[in-house]
XYZ file of C-alpha atoms in Angstrom:
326
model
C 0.000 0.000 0.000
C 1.764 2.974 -1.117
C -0.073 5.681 -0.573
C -0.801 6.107 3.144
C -2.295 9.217 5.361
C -0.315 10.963 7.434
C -1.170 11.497 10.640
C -0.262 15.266 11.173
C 0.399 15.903 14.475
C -1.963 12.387 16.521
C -1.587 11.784 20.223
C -1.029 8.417 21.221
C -4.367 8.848 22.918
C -5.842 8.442 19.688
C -5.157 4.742 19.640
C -4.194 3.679 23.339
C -6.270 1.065 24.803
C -8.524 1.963 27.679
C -7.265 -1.571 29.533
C -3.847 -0.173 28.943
C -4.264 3.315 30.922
C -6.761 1.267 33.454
C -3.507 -1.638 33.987
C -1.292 1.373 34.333
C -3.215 3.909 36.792
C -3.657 0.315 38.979
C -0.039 -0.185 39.005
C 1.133 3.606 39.791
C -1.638 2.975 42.518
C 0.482 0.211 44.226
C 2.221 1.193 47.584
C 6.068 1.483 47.107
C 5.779 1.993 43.485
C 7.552 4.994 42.667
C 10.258 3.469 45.179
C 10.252 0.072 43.199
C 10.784 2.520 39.669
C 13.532 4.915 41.104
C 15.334 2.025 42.890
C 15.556 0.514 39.184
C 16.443 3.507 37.069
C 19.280 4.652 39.212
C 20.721 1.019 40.049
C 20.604 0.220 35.785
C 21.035 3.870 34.761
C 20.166 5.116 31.189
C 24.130 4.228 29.980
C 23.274 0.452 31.250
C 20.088 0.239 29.874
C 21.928 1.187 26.173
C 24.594 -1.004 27.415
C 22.441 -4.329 27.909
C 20.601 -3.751 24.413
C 22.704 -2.373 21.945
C 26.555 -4.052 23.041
C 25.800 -6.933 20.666
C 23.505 -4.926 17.826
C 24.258 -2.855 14.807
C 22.860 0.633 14.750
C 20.452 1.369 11.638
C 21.284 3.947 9.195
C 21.411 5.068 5.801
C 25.176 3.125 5.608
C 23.710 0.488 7.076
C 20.388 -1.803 6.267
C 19.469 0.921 4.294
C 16.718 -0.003 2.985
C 15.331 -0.635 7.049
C 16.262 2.498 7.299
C 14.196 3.897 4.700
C 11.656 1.766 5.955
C 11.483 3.089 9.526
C 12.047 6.446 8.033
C 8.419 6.132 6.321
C 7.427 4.883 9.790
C 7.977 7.805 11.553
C 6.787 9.917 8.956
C 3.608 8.672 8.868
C 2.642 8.875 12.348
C 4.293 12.148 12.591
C 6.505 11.755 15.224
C 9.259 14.686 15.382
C 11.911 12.641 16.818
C 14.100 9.995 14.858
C 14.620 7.283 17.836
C 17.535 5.038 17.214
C 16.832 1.891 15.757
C 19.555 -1.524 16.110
C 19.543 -4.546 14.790
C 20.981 -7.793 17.413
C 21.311 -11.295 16.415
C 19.403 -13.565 18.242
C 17.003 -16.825 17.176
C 14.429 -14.946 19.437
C 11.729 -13.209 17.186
C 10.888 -10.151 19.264
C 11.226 -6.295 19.795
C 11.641 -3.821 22.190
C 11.041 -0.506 22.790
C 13.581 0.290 25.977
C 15.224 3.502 27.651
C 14.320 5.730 30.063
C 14.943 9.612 28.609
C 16.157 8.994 24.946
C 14.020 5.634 24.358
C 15.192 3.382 21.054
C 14.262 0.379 19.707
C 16.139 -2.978 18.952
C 14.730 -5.371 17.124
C 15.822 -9.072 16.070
C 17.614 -10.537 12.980
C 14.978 -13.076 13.348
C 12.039 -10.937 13.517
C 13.307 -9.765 10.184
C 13.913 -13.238 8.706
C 10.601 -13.586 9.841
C 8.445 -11.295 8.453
C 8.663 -9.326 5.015
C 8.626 -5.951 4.278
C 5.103 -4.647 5.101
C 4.687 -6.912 8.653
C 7.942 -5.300 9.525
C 6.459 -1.883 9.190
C 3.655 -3.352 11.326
C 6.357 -4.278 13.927
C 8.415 -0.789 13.514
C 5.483 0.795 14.351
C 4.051 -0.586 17.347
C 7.493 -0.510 19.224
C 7.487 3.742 17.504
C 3.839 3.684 19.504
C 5.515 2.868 22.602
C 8.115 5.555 22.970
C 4.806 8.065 21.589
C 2.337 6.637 24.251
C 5.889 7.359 26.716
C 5.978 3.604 27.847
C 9.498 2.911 27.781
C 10.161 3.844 30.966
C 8.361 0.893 32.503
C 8.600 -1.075 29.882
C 12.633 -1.407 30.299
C 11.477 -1.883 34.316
C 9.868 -4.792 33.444
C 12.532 -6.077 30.932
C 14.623 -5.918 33.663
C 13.193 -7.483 36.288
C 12.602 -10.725 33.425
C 15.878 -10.115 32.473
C 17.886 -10.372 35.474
C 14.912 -12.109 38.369
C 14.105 -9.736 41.359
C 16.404 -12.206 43.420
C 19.576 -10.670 41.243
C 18.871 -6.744 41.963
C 20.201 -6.058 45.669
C 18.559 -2.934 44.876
C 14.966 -4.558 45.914
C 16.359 -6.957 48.869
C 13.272 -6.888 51.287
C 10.548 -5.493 49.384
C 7.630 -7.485 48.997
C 7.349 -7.907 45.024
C 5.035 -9.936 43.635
C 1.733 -7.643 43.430
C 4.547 -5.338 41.665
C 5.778 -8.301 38.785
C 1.725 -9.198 38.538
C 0.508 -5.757 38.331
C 3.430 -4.682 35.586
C 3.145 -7.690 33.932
C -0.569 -6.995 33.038
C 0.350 -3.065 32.141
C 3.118 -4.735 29.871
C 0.363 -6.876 27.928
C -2.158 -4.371 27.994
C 0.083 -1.796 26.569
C 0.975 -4.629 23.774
C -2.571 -3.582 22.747
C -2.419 0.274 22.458
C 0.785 -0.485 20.408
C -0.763 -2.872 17.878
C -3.125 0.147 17.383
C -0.152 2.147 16.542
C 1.230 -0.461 14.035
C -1.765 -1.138 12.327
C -2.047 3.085 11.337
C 1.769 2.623 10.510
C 0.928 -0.026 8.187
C -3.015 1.444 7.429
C -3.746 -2.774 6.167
C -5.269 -4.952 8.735
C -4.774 -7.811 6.476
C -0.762 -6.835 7.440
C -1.521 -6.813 10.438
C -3.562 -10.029 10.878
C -0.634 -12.304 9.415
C 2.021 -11.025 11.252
C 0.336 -11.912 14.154
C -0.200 -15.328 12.302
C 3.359 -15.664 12.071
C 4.194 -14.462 15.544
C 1.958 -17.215 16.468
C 3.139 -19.936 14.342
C 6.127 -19.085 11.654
C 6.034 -18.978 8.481
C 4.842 -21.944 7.347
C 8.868 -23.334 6.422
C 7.752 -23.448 2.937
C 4.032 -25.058 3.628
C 0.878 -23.071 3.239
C -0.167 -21.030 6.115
C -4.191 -19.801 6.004
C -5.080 -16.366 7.542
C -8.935 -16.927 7.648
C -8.210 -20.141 9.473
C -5.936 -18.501 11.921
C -8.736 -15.435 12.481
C -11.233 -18.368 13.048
C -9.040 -19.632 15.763
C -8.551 -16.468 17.353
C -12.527 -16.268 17.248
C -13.092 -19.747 18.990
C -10.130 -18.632 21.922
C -12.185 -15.666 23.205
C -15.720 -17.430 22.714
C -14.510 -20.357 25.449
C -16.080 -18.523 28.511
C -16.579 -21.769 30.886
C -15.392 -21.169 34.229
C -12.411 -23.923 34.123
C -11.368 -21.895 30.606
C -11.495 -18.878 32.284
C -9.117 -19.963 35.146
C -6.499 -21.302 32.494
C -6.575 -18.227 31.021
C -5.865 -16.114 33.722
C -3.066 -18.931 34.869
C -1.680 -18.864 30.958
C -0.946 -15.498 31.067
C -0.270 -14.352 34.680
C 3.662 -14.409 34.000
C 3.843 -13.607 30.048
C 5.197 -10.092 28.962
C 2.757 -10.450 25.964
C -0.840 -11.244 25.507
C -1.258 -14.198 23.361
C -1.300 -13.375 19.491
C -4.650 -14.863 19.092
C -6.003 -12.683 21.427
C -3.969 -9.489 19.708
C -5.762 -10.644 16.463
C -8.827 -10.603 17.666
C -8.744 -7.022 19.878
C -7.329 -5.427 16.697
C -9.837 -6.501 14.718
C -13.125 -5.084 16.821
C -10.548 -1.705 17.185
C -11.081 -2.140 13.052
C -14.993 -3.213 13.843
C -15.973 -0.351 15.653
C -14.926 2.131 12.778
C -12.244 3.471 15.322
C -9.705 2.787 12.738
C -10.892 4.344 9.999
C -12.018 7.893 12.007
C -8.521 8.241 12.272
C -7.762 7.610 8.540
C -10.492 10.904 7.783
C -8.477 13.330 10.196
C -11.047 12.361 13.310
C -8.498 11.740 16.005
C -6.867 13.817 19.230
C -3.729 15.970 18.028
C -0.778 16.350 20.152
C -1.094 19.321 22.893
C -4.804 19.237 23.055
C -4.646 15.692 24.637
C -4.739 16.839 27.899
C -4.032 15.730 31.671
C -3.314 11.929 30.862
C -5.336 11.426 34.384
C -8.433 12.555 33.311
C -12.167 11.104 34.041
C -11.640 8.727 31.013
C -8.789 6.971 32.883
C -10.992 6.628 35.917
C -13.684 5.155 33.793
C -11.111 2.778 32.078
C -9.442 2.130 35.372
C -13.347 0.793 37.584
C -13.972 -1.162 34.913
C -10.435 -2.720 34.532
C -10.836 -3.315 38.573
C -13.708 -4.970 37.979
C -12.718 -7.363 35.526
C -9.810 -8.151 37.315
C -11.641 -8.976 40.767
C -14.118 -11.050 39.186
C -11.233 -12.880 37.330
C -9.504 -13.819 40.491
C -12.421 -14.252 42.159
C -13.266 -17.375 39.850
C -9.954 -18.642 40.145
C -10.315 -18.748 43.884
C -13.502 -20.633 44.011
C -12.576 -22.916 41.551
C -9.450 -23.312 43.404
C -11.513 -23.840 46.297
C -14.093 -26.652 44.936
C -10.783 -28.630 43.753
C -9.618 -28.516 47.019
C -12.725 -29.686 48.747
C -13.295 -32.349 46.237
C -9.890 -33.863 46.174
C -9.979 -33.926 49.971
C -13.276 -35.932 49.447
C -11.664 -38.338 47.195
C -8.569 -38.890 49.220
C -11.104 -39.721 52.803
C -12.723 -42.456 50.383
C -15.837 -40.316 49.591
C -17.158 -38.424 45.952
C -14.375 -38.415 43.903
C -13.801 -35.209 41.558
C -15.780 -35.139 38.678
């Protein structure tokens, strides 16, 4: 598609997910937060966070991958964003990307994302990780890379803090922000169909020469969020609890009702929030966006804990000689 709009001037509130600003008002919410952060920063530093990503990667420029270069150029063009933010390339047989640093953010991405994908789903993937330094994620985001990276046990920084509601809570900002970003890639790219099959190949390759079926994959994606039983539920929640993304089914699937809704295409006419008339980022709609996240969440772990429960009771049963589980 070569003719694409520019988005003059769009705020990242244009396209960020309401579960993303809900995840993250919840986790700036939790006691010893801000301690947790600044602990972090200063013990990494912004020189070790360039350190840890970019020692074994090749900076991007016009001398070199130039035509990812041009690529990404066209990137940041058409989302408008004034700043060029380094891009690397490292070699690794992981297939991912990251959008890292704390005041000059950049983005590394791997030589097997881009053996992965061609030309168009890497514009997908340039930008959504662009959409994360705009929505001003990075910061956290390289928190949480961290804390994978190295374990909590391995930063004497954090010796005695209690931090598991911190992983849990940033864990679920870190996927929910996964879905403002695929916003952002999709009006990089401005074709869902893009879209779609690079989260078919995030998912499952590319094929390695055998035929790989988007409509099938989209069907799949369908049945995965229709499976509301209670025991489906609970695996769910269980599945995901520790993953630093949601499941590319799932990204499918919220992408395409973001499409659905018209959302998408409002944007495309000129209907969307310009930069400096976005406003106080803790408005009324992050309340909103923040109860209902709340909700969701209790009655999430609310199932798990009576199903938890009822297993309990009925393996007790079983193991004093009376109903077994069913």
């Amino acid at each position: 598609m070569a003719d694409r709009v520019i988005l003059t001037q769009i705020s990242s509130r244009a396209w960020e997910h309401p579960a993303d600003r809900a995840a993250l008002n919840t986790l700036r919410a939790l006691p010893g937060f801000d301690e947790v952060v600044r602990k972090i920063a200063g013990f990494i530093g912004e020189r070790g966070v360039r350190h840890l990503f970019t020692a074994n990667a090749v900076r991007v420029g016009p001398h070199q991958r130039p035509q990812l270069d041009a690529l990404y150029s066209e990137v940041v063009a058409t989302l408008d964003w004034p700043v060029r933010p380094q891009l690397y390339v490292t070699q690794t047989p992981l297939v991912n990307a990251w959008a890292v640093g704390f005041d000059e953010p950049f983005i590394v991405i791997s030589s097997e994302m881009l053996r992965l994908l061609d030309r168009e789903e890497q514009r997908f993937i340039l930008a959504h990780e662009l959409g994360h330094i705009m929505s001003g994620h990075t910061t956290y985001r390289t928190i949480a890379i961290i804390i994978l990276f190295f374990g909590v046990r391995n930063l004497p920084v954090l010796a005695g803090m209690a931090l598991l509601p911190f992983q849990l809570a940033l864990l679920e900002w870190y996927r929910k922000s996964e879905l403002s970003s695929d916003r952002a890639g999709l009006l990089g790219t401005q074709d869902p169909t893009t879209a779609m099959r690079t989260f078919l190949k995030l998912a499952g390759g590319d094929g390695l020469g055998d035929e790989i079926n988007l409509d099938e994959f989209m069907a799949q994606a369908a049945e995965y969020e229709l499976d509301e039983s209670t025991w489906d539920s609970v695996l769910k929640l269980l599945n995901t609890a520790f993953r630093d993304h949601p499941f590319n089914t799932l990204r499918a699937a919220e992408l395409q009702r973001w499409v659905q809704r018209g959302e998408y295409s409002e944007i495309l006419v000129g209907n969307y929030v310009r930069r400096g008339s976005d406003g106080d980022p803790l408005t009324e709609d992050y309340a909103h966006a923040a109860g209902y996240y709340g909700d969701q969440a209790r009655q999430a772990w609310t199932t798990l804990e009576s199903t938890l429960t009822r297993a309990r009771d009925a393996f007790s049963d079983a193991l004093r000689g009376g109903k077994k589980p069913e």
